[in-house]
Amino acid sequence: MTTRSGIGYDSHRFAPGGPLRLGGVDIPGDVHLAGHSDGDAVAHAITDALLGAAGAGDIGEMFSDRGRDSIEMLRTAVARISTLGWSVANADVSVVAERPRIAEHREAMRAVLANALGLSPGEVSVKGKTNEGMGWVGRGEGLACIAVVTLSRH
Ligand code: MG
């Protein structure tokens, strides 16, 4: 069996008005993530990690029209890498944000992401961290996500 890993990063700015879509889950509140798409930085970081692991480009190249559902974009990327012979082994994401609290939404995100990736929830990890009040994340201007995905091929 051959394995490969890829890394993905994404950030989006907060804008007024909820809900906030993250990891395919709508989180109630007074802000959302601004962007061409639904702003789902977790889905975008995982998509970039997937494409990176397969050497299949990046999310900006694959989806020039990004005014669309990010979980559907993720499913499309999974389909693309499967045509190259790869399947997803696991995904691990860190969300760096002062808010919202990720732990309260972790299991819902794992379920949605696992379904999109063709995994079980136990093979998907979502972790939240604050930035200790430092910089643009600390000031609550937006949030950042880092994802690592491992692919396998038999
Ligand atoms: Mg993005």
mmCIF file of C-alpha atoms and ligand atoms in Angstrom:
data_model
loop_
_atom_site.group_PDB
_atom_site.id
_atom_site.type_symbol
_atom_site.label_atom_id
_atom_site.label_comp_id
_atom_site.label_asym_id
_atom_site.label_seq_id
_atom_site.Cartn_x
_atom_site.Cartn_y
_atom_site.Cartn_z
ATOM 1 C CA MET A 1 0.000 0.000 0.000
ATOM 2 C CA THR A 2 1.176 3.510 -0.861
ATOM 3 C CA THR A 3 0.242 6.498 1.281
ATOM 4 C CA ARG A 4 0.607 10.228 0.751
ATOM 5 C CA SER A 5 -0.149 13.210 2.961
ATOM 6 C CA GLY A 6 -1.186 16.736 2.032
ATOM 7 C CA ILE A 7 -1.616 19.956 3.981
ATOM 8 C CA GLY A 8 -4.234 22.642 3.485
ATOM 9 C CA TYR A 9 -4.711 26.092 4.969
ATOM 10 C CA ASP A 10 -7.567 28.552 4.715
ATOM 11 C CA SER A 11 -8.772 31.689 6.441
ATOM 12 C CA HIS A 12 -11.872 33.818 6.130
ATOM 13 C CA ARG A 13 -12.962 37.125 7.579
ATOM 14 C CA PHE A 14 -16.024 37.429 9.824
ATOM 15 C CA ALA A 15 -18.925 39.530 8.513
ATOM 16 C CA PRO A 16 -22.122 40.580 10.287
ATOM 17 C CA GLY A 17 -25.066 38.171 10.373
ATOM 18 C CA GLY A 18 -25.224 34.480 11.175
ATOM 19 C CA PRO A 19 -25.254 31.592 10.927
ATOM 20 C CA LEU A 20 -21.610 30.660 10.469
ATOM 21 C CA ARG A 21 -21.026 27.666 8.204
ATOM 22 C CA LEU A 22 -18.056 25.581 9.362
ATOM 23 C CA GLY A 23 -17.294 21.947 8.608
ATOM 24 C CA GLY A 24 -20.669 21.756 6.871
ATOM 25 C CA VAL A 25 -22.483 22.759 10.069
ATOM 26 C CA ASP A 26 -24.469 25.980 10.536
ATOM 27 C CA ILE A 27 -23.407 27.500 13.849
ATOM 28 C CA PRO A 28 -25.911 30.002 15.270
ATOM 29 C CA GLY A 29 -24.581 33.448 16.121
ATOM 30 C CA ASP A 30 -24.188 37.001 14.879
ATOM 31 C CA VAL A 31 -21.386 36.518 12.317
ATOM 32 C CA HIS A 32 -20.690 34.446 9.223
ATOM 33 C CA LEU A 33 -17.541 33.863 7.183
ATOM 34 C CA ALA A 34 -17.268 36.147 4.165
ATOM 35 C CA GLY A 35 -16.144 34.691 0.854
ATOM 36 C CA HIS A 36 -17.094 33.829 -2.703
ATOM 37 C CA SER A 37 -18.593 30.561 -1.452
ATOM 38 C CA ASP A 38 -20.259 29.842 1.895
ATOM 39 C CA GLY A 39 -16.874 30.641 3.484
ATOM 40 C CA ASP A 40 -16.480 27.185 5.026
ATOM 41 C CA ALA A 41 -12.772 27.375 5.818
ATOM 42 C CA VAL A 42 -12.711 23.859 7.329
ATOM 43 C CA ALA A 43 -14.069 22.318 4.122
ATOM 44 C CA HIS A 44 -11.704 24.465 2.023
ATOM 45 C CA ALA A 45 -8.608 23.490 4.034
ATOM 46 C CA ILE A 46 -9.495 19.778 3.812
ATOM 47 C CA THR A 47 -10.162 20.080 0.065
ATOM 48 C CA ASP A 48 -6.756 21.682 -0.486
ATOM 49 C CA ALA A 49 -5.068 18.998 1.638
ATOM 50 C CA LEU A 50 -6.765 16.261 -0.421
ATOM 51 C CA LEU A 51 -5.753 17.787 -3.725
ATOM 52 C CA GLY A 52 -2.260 18.452 -2.414
ATOM 53 C CA ALA A 53 -1.762 14.851 -1.294
ATOM 54 C CA ALA A 54 -2.802 13.595 -4.736
ATOM 55 C CA GLY A 55 -0.670 16.167 -6.555
ATOM 56 C CA ALA A 56 -3.910 17.289 -8.203
ATOM 57 C CA GLY A 57 -3.641 21.059 -7.977
ATOM 58 C CA ASP A 58 -5.585 23.236 -5.569
ATOM 59 C CA ILE A 59 -9.081 24.404 -4.736
ATOM 60 C CA GLY A 60 -8.781 27.725 -6.580
ATOM 61 C CA GLU A 61 -7.746 25.944 -9.772
ATOM 62 C CA MET A 62 -10.437 23.259 -9.526
ATOM 63 C CA PHE A 63 -13.331 25.569 -8.641
ATOM 64 C CA SER A 64 -13.105 28.879 -10.465
ATOM 65 C CA ASP A 65 -16.765 29.520 -9.621
ATOM 66 C CA ARG A 66 -16.795 29.310 -5.852
ATOM 67 C CA GLY A 67 -20.284 30.575 -5.166
ATOM 68 C CA ARG A 68 -21.314 27.104 -4.137
ATOM 69 C CA ASP A 69 -21.692 24.652 -1.285
ATOM 70 C CA SER A 70 -18.250 23.831 0.085
ATOM 71 C CA ILE A 71 -19.189 20.296 1.162
ATOM 72 C CA GLU A 72 -20.214 19.629 -2.454
ATOM 73 C CA MET A 73 -16.820 20.995 -3.545
ATOM 74 C CA LEU A 74 -15.191 18.578 -1.098
ATOM 75 C CA ARG A 75 -17.208 15.660 -2.510
ATOM 76 C CA THR A 76 -16.135 16.645 -6.020
ATOM 77 C CA ALA A 77 -12.482 16.694 -4.931
ATOM 78 C CA VAL A 78 -12.858 13.229 -3.343
ATOM 79 C CA ALA A 79 -14.313 11.963 -6.630
ATOM 80 C CA ARG A 80 -11.382 13.528 -8.530
ATOM 81 C CA ILE A 81 -8.710 11.868 -6.403
ATOM 82 C CA SER A 82 -10.537 8.537 -6.550
ATOM 83 C CA THR A 83 -10.235 8.607 -10.364
ATOM 84 C CA LEU A 84 -6.479 8.844 -9.730
ATOM 85 C CA GLY A 85 -6.655 5.676 -7.621
ATOM 86 C CA TRP A 86 -6.554 7.297 -4.187
ATOM 87 C CA SER A 87 -8.880 6.883 -1.250
ATOM 88 C CA VAL A 88 -8.909 8.983 1.909
ATOM 89 C CA ALA A 89 -7.443 7.319 5.002
ATOM 90 C CA ASN A 90 -8.004 10.098 7.542
ATOM 91 C CA ALA A 91 -8.307 13.850 7.980
ATOM 92 C CA ASP A 92 -7.225 16.055 10.871
ATOM 93 C CA VAL A 93 -8.156 19.739 11.174
ATOM 94 C CA SER A 94 -7.256 22.495 13.600
ATOM 95 C CA VAL A 95 -9.480 25.568 13.710
ATOM 96 C CA VAL A 96 -7.792 28.658 15.162
ATOM 97 C CA ALA A 97 -10.453 31.070 16.395
ATOM 98 C CA GLU A 98 -11.413 33.039 19.477
ATOM 99 C CA ARG A 99 -15.017 32.145 18.664
ATOM 100 C CA PRO A 100 -17.140 30.131 18.125
ATOM 101 C CA ARG A 101 -16.255 27.354 20.559
ATOM 102 C CA ILE A 102 -15.466 24.393 18.318
ATOM 103 C CA ALA A 103 -15.919 21.639 20.915
ATOM 104 C CA GLU A 104 -19.679 22.185 21.002
ATOM 105 C CA HIS A 105 -19.926 21.491 17.258
ATOM 106 C CA ARG A 106 -17.136 18.953 16.869
ATOM 107 C CA GLU A 107 -19.255 15.800 16.593
ATOM 108 C CA ALA A 108 -21.670 17.358 14.090
ATOM 109 C CA MET A 109 -18.736 18.489 11.908
ATOM 110 C CA ARG A 110 -17.052 15.082 12.113
ATOM 111 C CA ALA A 111 -20.256 13.394 10.939
ATOM 112 C CA VAL A 112 -20.755 15.715 7.945
ATOM 113 C CA LEU A 113 -17.093 15.669 6.924
ATOM 114 C CA ALA A 114 -16.797 11.891 7.314
ATOM 115 C CA ASN A 115 -19.825 11.413 5.066
ATOM 116 C CA ALA A 116 -18.289 13.653 2.388
ATOM 117 C CA LEU A 117 -14.893 11.928 2.646
ATOM 118 C CA GLY A 118 -16.246 8.358 2.640
ATOM 119 C CA LEU A 119 -14.887 7.783 6.151
ATOM 120 C CA SER A 120 -16.279 6.974 9.568
ATOM 121 C CA PRO A 121 -16.413 9.850 12.089
ATOM 122 C CA GLY A 122 -13.598 8.192 14.026
ATOM 123 C CA GLU A 123 -11.311 8.785 11.042
ATOM 124 C CA VAL A 124 -11.977 12.535 11.047
ATOM 125 C CA SER A 125 -10.634 14.872 13.713
ATOM 126 C CA VAL A 126 -11.677 18.488 14.317
ATOM 127 C CA LYS A 127 -9.856 20.446 17.009
ATOM 128 C CA GLY A 128 -10.335 24.016 18.195
ATOM 129 C CA LYS A 129 -7.688 26.403 19.523
ATOM 130 C CA THR A 130 -7.700 30.080 20.348
ATOM 131 C CA ASN A 131 -4.830 32.328 19.289
ATOM 132 C CA GLU A 132 -4.369 33.538 22.887
ATOM 133 C CA GLY A 133 -5.748 36.927 21.891
ATOM 134 C CA MET A 134 -2.862 37.656 19.503
ATOM 135 C CA GLY A 135 -3.040 39.219 16.046
ATOM 136 C CA TRP A 136 -5.992 39.267 13.645
ATOM 137 C CA VAL A 137 -7.418 36.018 14.989
ATOM 138 C CA GLY A 138 -7.094 37.318 18.520
ATOM 139 C CA ARG A 139 -8.938 40.499 17.583
ATOM 140 C CA GLY A 140 -11.788 38.388 16.251
ATOM 141 C CA GLU A 141 -11.415 39.549 12.637
ATOM 142 C CA GLY A 142 -11.758 36.007 11.291
ATOM 143 C CA LEU A 143 -10.570 32.463 11.722
ATOM 144 C CA ALA A 144 -7.961 30.136 10.213
ATOM 145 C CA CYS A 145 -7.892 26.396 9.579
ATOM 146 C CA ILE A 146 -5.066 23.944 8.993
ATOM 147 C CA ALA A 147 -5.818 20.440 7.684
ATOM 148 C CA VAL A 148 -3.753 17.330 7.053
ATOM 149 C CA VAL A 149 -5.169 14.517 4.935
ATOM 150 C CA THR A 150 -3.618 11.125 4.275
ATOM 151 C CA LEU A 151 -4.503 9.159 1.151
ATOM 152 C CA SER A 152 -3.891 5.490 0.461
ATOM 153 C CA ARG A 153 -3.685 3.436 -2.706
ATOM 154 C CA HIS A 154 -3.564 -0.335 -2.940
HETATM 155 MG MG MG B 1 -11.744 29.561 1.581
#
